[in-house]
């Protein structure tokens, strides 16, 4: 069974940086895209960044210029470098993978940014 394993969340001060990583555990085929979503308390889950198998990226307006998504195609992993963090970036961050056969979600990792 394929699982997404996230790591790298934690606590940072405003203006600081964190790096999230997500790796696929198990055999996974025909990845179309990988990315990150987040959900803050009382809010809906929202797209943060996504990268396709062809390397095309898409970012939420709120993180453009601050966050960078990258993908390791050999290891079926994706990372999110988060710089210039803001208090409003506080949320649970979920890894997401779309393949030709299924969509997968990680369990989430908490990111907390203090002022």
mmCIF file of N, CA and C in Angstrom:
data_model
loop_
_atom_site.group_PDB
_atom_site.id
_atom_site.type_symbol
_atom_site.label_atom_id
_atom_site.label_comp_id
_atom_site.label_asym_id
_atom_site.label_seq_id
_atom_site.Cartn_x
_atom_site.Cartn_y
_atom_site.Cartn_z
ATOM 1 N N UNK A 1 0.845 -1.184 0.000
ATOM 2 C CA UNK A 1 0.000 0.000 0.000
ATOM 3 C C UNK A 1 0.887 1.242 0.000
ATOM 4 N N UNK A 2 0.581 2.177 -0.860
ATOM 5 C CA UNK A 2 1.392 3.388 -0.975
ATOM 6 C C UNK A 2 0.971 4.398 0.082
ATOM 7 N N UNK A 3 1.938 4.986 0.739
ATOM 8 C CA UNK A 3 1.676 6.036 1.719
ATOM 9 C C UNK A 3 2.576 7.229 1.434
ATOM 10 N N UNK A 4 2.116 8.396 1.849
ATOM 11 C CA UNK A 4 2.932 9.598 1.771
ATOM 12 C C UNK A 4 3.417 9.917 3.173
ATOM 13 N N UNK A 5 4.710 10.091 3.310
ATOM 14 C CA UNK A 5 5.306 10.340 4.625
ATOM 15 C C UNK A 5 5.900 11.743 4.628
ATOM 16 N N UNK A 6 5.355 12.591 5.484
ATOM 17 C CA UNK A 6 5.777 13.991 5.553
ATOM 18 C C UNK A 6 6.739 14.199 6.721
ATOM 19 N N UNK A 7 7.600 15.175 6.580
ATOM 20 C CA UNK A 7 8.495 15.545 7.669
ATOM 21 C C UNK A 7 8.902 17.002 7.500
ATOM 22 N N UNK A 8 9.428 17.579 8.587
ATOM 23 C CA UNK A 8 9.983 18.920 8.503
ATOM 24 C C UNK A 8 9.141 20.025 9.094
ATOM 25 N N UNK A 9 7.961 19.729 9.557
ATOM 26 C CA UNK A 9 7.159 20.780 10.176
ATOM 27 C C UNK A 9 7.746 21.181 11.519
ATOM 28 N N UNK A 10 7.148 22.171 12.134
ATOM 29 C CA UNK A 10 7.616 22.599 13.442
ATOM 30 C C UNK A 10 7.304 24.053 13.704
ATOM 31 N N UNK A 11 8.094 24.635 14.578
ATOM 32 C CA UNK A 11 7.878 26.010 15.022
ATOM 33 C C UNK A 11 8.953 26.923 14.445
ATOM 34 N N UNK A 12 8.546 28.067 13.942
ATOM 35 C CA UNK A 12 9.481 29.060 13.427
ATOM 36 C C UNK A 12 8.994 30.449 13.803
ATOM 37 N N UNK A 13 9.911 31.373 13.848
ATOM 38 C CA UNK A 13 9.537 32.765 14.085
ATOM 39 C C UNK A 13 9.196 33.430 12.764
ATOM 40 N N UNK A 14 8.384 34.446 12.840
ATOM 41 C CA UNK A 14 8.061 35.216 11.643
ATOM 42 C C UNK A 14 9.344 35.716 10.992
ATOM 43 N N UNK A 15 9.416 35.551 9.687
ATOM 44 C CA UNK A 15 10.624 35.911 8.959
ATOM 45 C C UNK A 15 11.594 34.767 8.788
ATOM 46 N N UNK A 16 11.338 33.675 9.491
ATOM 47 C CA UNK A 16 12.217 32.520 9.430
ATOM 48 C C UNK A 16 11.873 31.576 8.297
ATOM 49 N N UNK A 17 12.495 30.402 8.331
ATOM 50 C CA UNK A 17 12.327 29.423 7.263
ATOM 51 C C UNK A 17 12.089 28.026 7.827
ATOM 52 N N UNK A 18 11.385 27.247 7.055
ATOM 53 C CA UNK A 18 11.211 25.821 7.315
ATOM 54 C C UNK A 18 11.208 25.104 5.978
ATOM 55 N N UNK A 19 11.555 23.822 6.023
ATOM 56 C CA UNK A 19 11.545 23.000 4.813
ATOM 57 C C UNK A 19 10.744 21.743 5.089
ATOM 58 N N UNK A 20 9.744 21.509 4.257
ATOM 59 C CA UNK A 20 8.918 20.311 4.367
ATOM 60 C C UNK A 20 9.332 19.304 3.308
ATOM 61 N N UNK A 21 9.288 18.040 3.686
ATOM 62 C CA UNK A 21 9.603 16.968 2.752
ATOM 63 C C UNK A 21 8.484 15.939 2.756
ATOM 64 N N UNK A 22 8.307 15.301 1.617
ATOM 65 C CA UNK A 22 7.290 14.265 1.487
ATOM 66 C C UNK A 22 7.819 13.186 0.565
ATOM 67 N N UNK A 23 7.791 11.960 1.032
ATOM 68 C CA UNK A 23 8.262 10.839 0.227
ATOM 69 C C UNK A 23 7.170 9.792 0.110
ATOM 70 N N UNK A 24 7.159 9.103 -1.019
ATOM 71 C CA UNK A 24 6.198 8.027 -1.242
ATOM 72 C C UNK A 24 6.779 6.717 -0.722
ATOM 73 N N UNK A 25 6.004 6.048 0.097
ATOM 74 C CA UNK A 25 6.406 4.753 0.616
ATOM 75 C C UNK A 25 5.634 3.676 -0.123
ATOM 76 N N UNK A 26 6.328 2.795 -0.806
ATOM 77 C CA UNK A 26 5.661 1.783 -1.602
ATOM 78 C C UNK A 26 5.802 2.083 -3.083
ATOM 79 N N UNK A 27 5.316 1.171 -3.891
ATOM 80 C CA UNK A 27 5.412 1.340 -5.342
ATOM 81 C C UNK A 27 4.329 2.286 -5.844
ATOM 82 N N UNK A 28 4.757 3.282 -6.579
ATOM 83 C CA UNK A 28 3.811 4.250 -7.124
ATOM 84 C C UNK A 28 4.162 4.492 -8.592
ATOM 85 N N UNK A 29 3.144 4.575 -9.440
ATOM 86 C CA UNK A 29 3.368 4.679 -10.867
ATOM 87 C C UNK A 29 2.620 5.865 -11.450
ATOM 88 N N UNK A 30 3.159 6.361 -12.542
ATOM 89 C CA UNK A 30 2.488 7.379 -13.345
ATOM 90 C C UNK A 30 2.047 8.585 -12.534
ATOM 91 N N UNK A 31 2.997 9.190 -11.828
ATOM 92 C CA UNK A 31 2.678 10.398 -11.067
ATOM 93 C C UNK A 31 2.388 11.533 -12.038
ATOM 94 N N UNK A 32 1.288 12.198 -11.832
ATOM 95 C CA UNK A 32 0.922 13.351 -12.649
ATOM 96 C C UNK A 32 1.407 14.635 -11.978
ATOM 97 N N UNK A 33 1.179 14.728 -10.679
ATOM 98 C CA UNK A 33 1.609 15.907 -9.953
ATOM 99 C C UNK A 33 1.788 15.575 -8.475
ATOM 100 N N UNK A 34 2.575 16.410 -7.805
ATOM 101 C CA UNK A 34 2.743 16.328 -6.361
ATOM 102 C C UNK A 34 2.676 17.743 -5.821
ATOM 103 N N UNK A 35 2.218 17.856 -4.587
ATOM 104 C CA UNK A 35 2.113 19.205 -4.061
ATOM 105 C C UNK A 35 1.797 19.257 -2.588
ATOM 106 N N UNK A 36 1.499 20.458 -2.156
ATOM 107 C CA UNK A 36 1.201 20.713 -0.750
ATOM 108 C C UNK A 36 -0.069 21.545 -0.627
ATOM 109 N N UNK A 37 -0.895 21.160 0.316
ATOM 110 C CA UNK A 37 -2.058 21.915 0.710
ATOM 111 C C UNK A 37 -1.896 22.249 2.195
ATOM 112 N N UNK A 38 -2.691 23.182 2.663
ATOM 113 C CA UNK A 38 -2.669 23.489 4.093
ATOM 114 C C UNK A 38 -4.062 23.817 4.584
ATOM 115 N N UNK A 39 -4.239 23.605 5.886
ATOM 116 C CA UNK A 39 -5.528 23.896 6.509
ATOM 117 C C UNK A 39 -5.291 24.531 7.862
ATOM 118 N N UNK A 40 -5.725 25.759 7.986
ATOM 119 C CA UNK A 40 -5.631 26.480 9.252
ATOM 120 C C UNK A 40 -6.901 26.232 10.059
ATOM 121 N N UNK A 41 -6.853 26.401 11.368
ATOM 122 C CA UNK A 41 -8.036 26.168 12.201
ATOM 123 C C UNK A 41 -9.229 27.000 11.734
ATOM 124 N N UNK A 42 -10.355 26.338 11.555
ATOM 125 C CA UNK A 42 -11.567 27.034 11.156
ATOM 126 C C UNK A 42 -11.643 27.412 9.696
ATOM 127 N N UNK A 43 -10.654 26.985 8.916
ATOM 128 C CA UNK A 43 -10.636 27.338 7.487
ATOM 129 C C UNK A 43 -10.622 26.087 6.622
ATOM 130 N N UNK A 44 -10.948 26.274 5.359
ATOM 131 C CA UNK A 44 -10.920 25.155 4.429
ATOM 132 C C UNK A 44 -9.491 24.852 3.993
ATOM 133 N N UNK A 45 -9.294 23.612 3.567
ATOM 134 C CA UNK A 45 -7.994 23.231 3.029
ATOM 135 C C UNK A 45 -7.764 23.984 1.724
ATOM 136 N N UNK A 46 -6.549 24.497 1.558
ATOM 137 C CA UNK A 46 -6.246 25.288 0.374
ATOM 138 C C UNK A 46 -4.928 24.838 -0.245
ATOM 139 N N UNK A 47 -4.842 25.039 -1.557
ATOM 140 C CA UNK A 47 -3.615 24.718 -2.268
ATOM 141 C C UNK A 47 -2.515 25.695 -1.882
ATOM 142 N N UNK A 48 -1.322 25.143 -1.637
ATOM 143 C CA UNK A 48 -0.156 25.977 -1.379
ATOM 144 C C UNK A 48 0.724 26.011 -2.631
ATOM 145 N N UNK A 49 1.118 24.839 -3.096
ATOM 146 C CA UNK A 49 1.973 24.756 -4.276
ATOM 147 C C UNK A 49 1.856 23.366 -4.867
ATOM 148 N N UNK A 50 2.044 23.292 -6.176
ATOM 149 C CA UNK A 50 1.971 22.012 -6.841
ATOM 150 C C UNK A 50 2.990 21.997 -7.972
ATOM 151 N N UNK A 51 3.518 20.804 -8.259
ATOM 152 C CA UNK A 51 4.474 20.652 -9.350
ATOM 153 C C UNK A 51 4.088 19.427 -10.158
ATOM 154 N N UNK A 52 4.064 19.565 -11.474
ATOM 155 C CA UNK A 52 3.679 18.453 -12.330
ATOM 156 C C UNK A 52 4.887 17.588 -12.678
ATOM 157 N N UNK A 53 4.621 16.460 -13.293
ATOM 158 C CA UNK A 53 5.703 15.574 -13.700
ATOM 159 C C UNK A 53 6.608 16.252 -14.717
ATOM 160 N N UNK A 54 6.079 17.232 -15.409
ATOM 161 C CA UNK A 54 6.877 17.965 -16.383
ATOM 162 C C UNK A 54 7.621 19.146 -15.791
ATOM 163 N N UNK A 55 7.439 19.366 -14.497
ATOM 164 C CA UNK A 55 8.163 20.440 -13.828
ATOM 165 C C UNK A 55 7.425 21.761 -13.745
ATOM 166 N N UNK A 56 6.196 21.800 -14.237
ATOM 167 C CA UNK A 56 5.423 23.033 -14.151
ATOM 168 C C UNK A 56 4.947 23.234 -12.719
ATOM 169 N N UNK A 57 5.033 24.467 -12.234
ATOM 170 C CA UNK A 57 4.655 24.762 -10.855
ATOM 171 C C UNK A 57 3.505 25.762 -10.803
ATOM 172 N N UNK A 58 2.774 25.694 -9.715
ATOM 173 C CA UNK A 58 1.697 26.638 -9.465
ATOM 174 C C UNK A 58 1.680 26.937 -7.971
ATOM 175 N N UNK A 59 1.559 28.213 -7.639
ATOM 176 C CA UNK A 59 1.590 28.629 -6.240
ATOM 177 C C UNK A 59 0.354 29.442 -5.892
ATOM 178 N N UNK A 60 -0.060 29.343 -4.648
ATOM 179 C CA UNK A 60 -1.075 30.256 -4.146
ATOM 180 C C UNK A 60 -0.487 31.661 -4.140
ATOM 181 N N UNK A 61 -1.314 32.638 -4.408
ATOM 182 C CA UNK A 61 -0.830 34.024 -4.447
ATOM 183 C C UNK A 61 -0.177 34.418 -3.124
ATOM 184 N N UNK A 62 -0.692 33.879 -2.042
ATOM 185 C CA UNK A 62 -0.208 34.267 -0.717
ATOM 186 C C UNK A 62 1.213 33.797 -0.418
ATOM 187 N N UNK A 63 1.718 32.841 -1.210
ATOM 188 C CA UNK A 63 3.061 32.310 -0.936
ATOM 189 C C UNK A 63 4.040 32.582 -2.066
ATOM 190 N N UNK A 64 3.577 33.153 -3.157
ATOM 191 C CA UNK A 64 4.470 33.433 -4.286
ATOM 192 C C UNK A 64 5.634 34.317 -3.850
ATOM 193 N N UNK A 65 6.818 33.919 -4.282
ATOM 194 C CA UNK A 65 8.003 34.689 -3.936
ATOM 195 C C UNK A 65 8.606 34.308 -2.595
ATOM 196 N N UNK A 66 7.884 33.523 -1.816
ATOM 197 C CA UNK A 66 8.381 33.109 -0.494
ATOM 198 C C UNK A 66 8.612 31.600 -0.409
ATOM 199 N N UNK A 67 7.747 30.832 -1.057
ATOM 200 C CA UNK A 67 7.825 29.375 -1.006
ATOM 201 C C UNK A 67 8.313 28.842 -2.357
ATOM 202 N N UNK A 68 9.066 27.745 -2.303
ATOM 203 C CA UNK A 68 9.534 27.088 -3.521
ATOM 204 C C UNK A 68 9.299 25.589 -3.414
ATOM 205 N N UNK A 69 8.632 25.047 -4.411
ATOM 206 C CA UNK A 69 8.382 23.612 -4.443
ATOM 207 C C UNK A 69 9.366 22.964 -5.406
ATOM 208 N N UNK A 70 9.847 21.786 -5.026
ATOM 209 C CA UNK A 70 10.756 21.041 -5.893
ATOM 210 C C UNK A 70 10.446 19.560 -5.784
ATOM 211 N N UNK A 71 10.830 18.838 -6.817
ATOM 212 C CA UNK A 71 10.495 17.421 -6.844
ATOM 213 C C UNK A 71 11.731 16.588 -7.172
ATOM 214 N N UNK A 72 11.852 15.471 -6.480
ATOM 215 C CA UNK A 72 12.886 14.472 -6.747
ATOM 216 C C UNK A 72 12.201 13.310 -7.453
ATOM 217 N N UNK A 73 12.264 13.302 -8.771
ATOM 218 C CA UNK A 73 11.537 12.297 -9.538
ATOM 219 C C UNK A 73 12.087 10.893 -9.325
ATOM 220 N N UNK A 74 13.370 10.789 -9.053
ATOM 221 C CA UNK A 74 13.978 9.468 -8.865
ATOM 222 C C UNK A 74 13.423 8.802 -7.621
ATOM 223 N N UNK A 75 13.259 9.583 -6.573
ATOM 224 C CA UNK A 75 12.798 9.035 -5.292
ATOM 225 C C UNK A 75 11.323 9.310 -5.016
ATOM 226 N N UNK A 76 10.607 9.835 -6.004
ATOM 227 C CA UNK A 76 9.172 10.130 -5.822
ATOM 228 C C UNK A 76 8.955 10.947 -4.544
ATOM 229 N N UNK A 77 9.683 12.032 -4.443
ATOM 230 C CA UNK A 77 9.583 12.896 -3.271
ATOM 231 C C UNK A 77 9.357 14.337 -3.711
ATOM 232 N N UNK A 78 8.812 15.112 -2.810
ATOM 233 C CA UNK A 78 8.585 16.528 -3.079
ATOM 234 C C UNK A 78 8.936 17.320 -1.826
ATOM 235 N N UNK A 79 9.489 18.512 -2.040
ATOM 236 C CA UNK A 79 9.865 19.360 -0.912
ATOM 237 C C UNK A 79 9.275 20.753 -1.088
ATOM 238 N N UNK A 80 9.094 21.408 0.035
ATOM 239 C CA UNK A 80 8.589 22.774 0.028
ATOM 240 C C UNK A 80 9.502 23.614 0.909
ATOM 241 N N UNK A 81 10.246 24.504 0.300
ATOM 242 C CA UNK A 81 11.085 25.439 1.033
ATOM 243 C C UNK A 81 10.260 26.675 1.337
ATOM 244 N N UNK A 82 10.114 26.976 2.616
ATOM 245 C CA UNK A 82 9.280 28.103 3.032
ATOM 246 C C UNK A 82 10.163 29.164 3.674
ATOM 247 N N UNK A 83 10.261 30.310 3.046
ATOM 248 C CA UNK A 83 11.058 31.426 3.555
ATOM 249 C C UNK A 83 10.151 32.597 3.903
ATOM 250 N N UNK A 84 10.693 33.528 4.646
ATOM 251 C CA UNK A 84 9.945 34.738 5.037
ATOM 252 C C UNK A 84 8.576 34.365 5.601
ATOM 253 N N UNK A 85 8.579 33.423 6.498
ATOM 254 C CA UNK A 85 7.322 32.911 7.048
ATOM 255 C C UNK A 85 6.549 34.011 7.766
ATOM 256 N N UNK A 86 5.237 33.899 7.682
ATOM 257 C CA UNK A 86 4.333 34.830 8.340
ATOM 258 C C UNK A 86 3.453 34.067 9.330
ATOM 259 N N UNK A 87 2.927 34.789 10.280
ATOM 260 C CA UNK A 87 2.046 34.153 11.265
ATOM 261 C C UNK A 87 0.881 33.463 10.568
ATOM 262 N N UNK A 88 0.398 34.068 9.501
ATOM 263 C CA UNK A 88 -0.750 33.498 8.784
ATOM 264 C C UNK A 88 -0.404 32.244 7.985
ATOM 265 N N UNK A 89 0.859 31.840 7.959
ATOM 266 C CA UNK A 89 1.243 30.571 7.351
ATOM 267 C C UNK A 89 1.013 29.401 8.308
ATOM 268 N N UNK A 90 0.661 29.696 9.535
ATOM 269 C CA UNK A 90 0.397 28.656 10.528
ATOM 270 C C UNK A 90 -0.763 27.773 10.069
ATOM 271 N N UNK A 91 -0.509 26.467 9.996
ATOM 272 C CA UNK A 91 -1.518 25.530 9.506
ATOM 273 C C UNK A 91 -0.950 24.114 9.572
ATOM 274 N N UNK A 92 -1.823 23.157 9.331
ATOM 275 C CA UNK A 92 -1.360 21.795 9.069
ATOM 276 C C UNK A 92 -1.137 21.676 7.572
ATOM 277 N N UNK A 93 0.033 21.231 7.185
ATOM 278 C CA UNK A 93 0.403 21.110 5.776
ATOM 279 C C UNK A 93 0.307 19.642 5.358
ATOM 280 N N UNK A 94 -0.395 19.410 4.260
ATOM 281 C CA UNK A 94 -0.636 18.065 3.758
ATOM 282 C C UNK A 94 0.053 17.872 2.416
ATOM 283 N N UNK A 95 0.750 16.769 2.293
ATOM 284 C CA UNK A 95 1.325 16.381 1.012
ATOM 285 C C UNK A 95 0.239 15.715 0.166
ATOM 286 N N UNK A 96 0.303 15.939 -1.132
ATOM 287 C CA UNK A 96 -0.706 15.407 -2.050
ATOM 288 C C UNK A 96 -0.014 14.877 -3.294
ATOM 289 N N UNK A 97 -0.472 13.723 -3.752
ATOM 290 C CA UNK A 97 0.058 13.143 -4.988
ATOM 291 C C UNK A 97 -1.090 12.651 -5.856
ATOM 292 N N UNK A 98 -1.035 13.010 -7.103
ATOM 293 C CA UNK A 98 -2.023 12.550 -8.074
ATOM 294 C C UNK A 98 -1.327 11.661 -9.092
ATOM 295 N N UNK A 99 -1.858 10.432 -9.242
ATOM 296 C CA UNK A 99 -1.333 9.539 -10.273
ATOM 297 C C UNK A 99 -2.449 9.250 -11.273
ATOM 298 N N UNK A 100 -2.142 8.449 -12.268
ATOM 299 C CA UNK A 100 -3.149 8.105 -13.264
ATOM 300 C C UNK A 100 -4.226 7.206 -12.671
ATOM 301 N N UNK A 101 -3.973 6.648 -11.487
ATOM 302 C CA UNK A 101 -4.907 5.699 -10.888
ATOM 303 C C UNK A 101 -5.522 6.172 -9.576
ATOM 304 N N UNK A 102 -4.894 7.094 -8.900
ATOM 305 C CA UNK A 102 -5.391 7.456 -7.582
ATOM 306 C C UNK A 102 -4.845 8.803 -7.147
ATOM 307 N N UNK A 103 -5.473 9.325 -6.106
ATOM 308 C CA UNK A 103 -4.950 10.502 -5.425
ATOM 309 C C UNK A 103 -4.642 10.107 -3.986
ATOM 310 N N UNK A 104 -3.568 10.638 -3.465
ATOM 311 C CA UNK A 104 -3.092 10.263 -2.138
ATOM 312 C C UNK A 104 -2.866 11.497 -1.282
ATOM 313 N N UNK A 105 -3.148 11.349 -0.008
ATOM 314 C CA UNK A 105 -2.910 12.428 0.954
ATOM 315 C C UNK A 105 -2.028 11.914 2.084
ATOM 316 N N UNK A 106 -1.127 12.757 2.541
ATOM 317 C CA UNK A 106 -0.386 12.466 3.747
ATOM 318 C C UNK A 106 -1.227 12.800 4.971
ATOM 319 N N UNK A 107 -0.708 12.464 6.135
ATOM 320 C CA UNK A 107 -1.444 12.704 7.379
ATOM 321 C C UNK A 107 -1.324 14.147 7.850
ATOM 322 N N UNK A 108 -0.371 14.870 7.305
ATOM 323 C CA UNK A 108 -0.220 16.274 7.667
ATOM 324 C C UNK A 108 0.893 16.513 8.669
ATOM 325 N N UNK A 109 1.488 17.683 8.571
ATOM 326 C CA UNK A 109 2.522 18.093 9.517
ATOM 327 C C UNK A 109 2.248 19.535 9.941
ATOM 328 N N UNK A 110 2.349 19.782 11.229
ATOM 329 C CA UNK A 110 2.011 21.100 11.761
ATOM 330 C C UNK A 110 3.134 22.099 11.528
ATOM 331 N N UNK A 111 2.772 23.274 11.036
ATOM 332 C CA UNK A 111 3.696 24.402 10.923
ATOM 333 C C UNK A 111 3.117 25.540 11.747
ATOM 334 N N UNK A 112 3.890 26.019 12.697
ATOM 335 C CA UNK A 112 3.450 27.111 13.559
ATOM 336 C C UNK A 112 4.460 28.247 13.464
ATOM 337 N N UNK A 113 3.979 29.426 13.120
ATOM 338 C CA UNK A 113 4.838 30.606 12.993
ATOM 339 C C UNK A 113 4.449 31.600 14.074
ATOM 340 N N UNK A 114 5.408 31.953 14.899
ATOM 341 C CA UNK A 114 5.146 32.888 16.001
ATOM 342 C C UNK A 114 5.636 34.284 15.643
ATOM 343 N N UNK A 115 4.996 35.268 16.230
ATOM 344 C CA UNK A 115 5.360 36.670 15.940
ATOM 345 C C UNK A 115 6.498 37.140 16.814
#
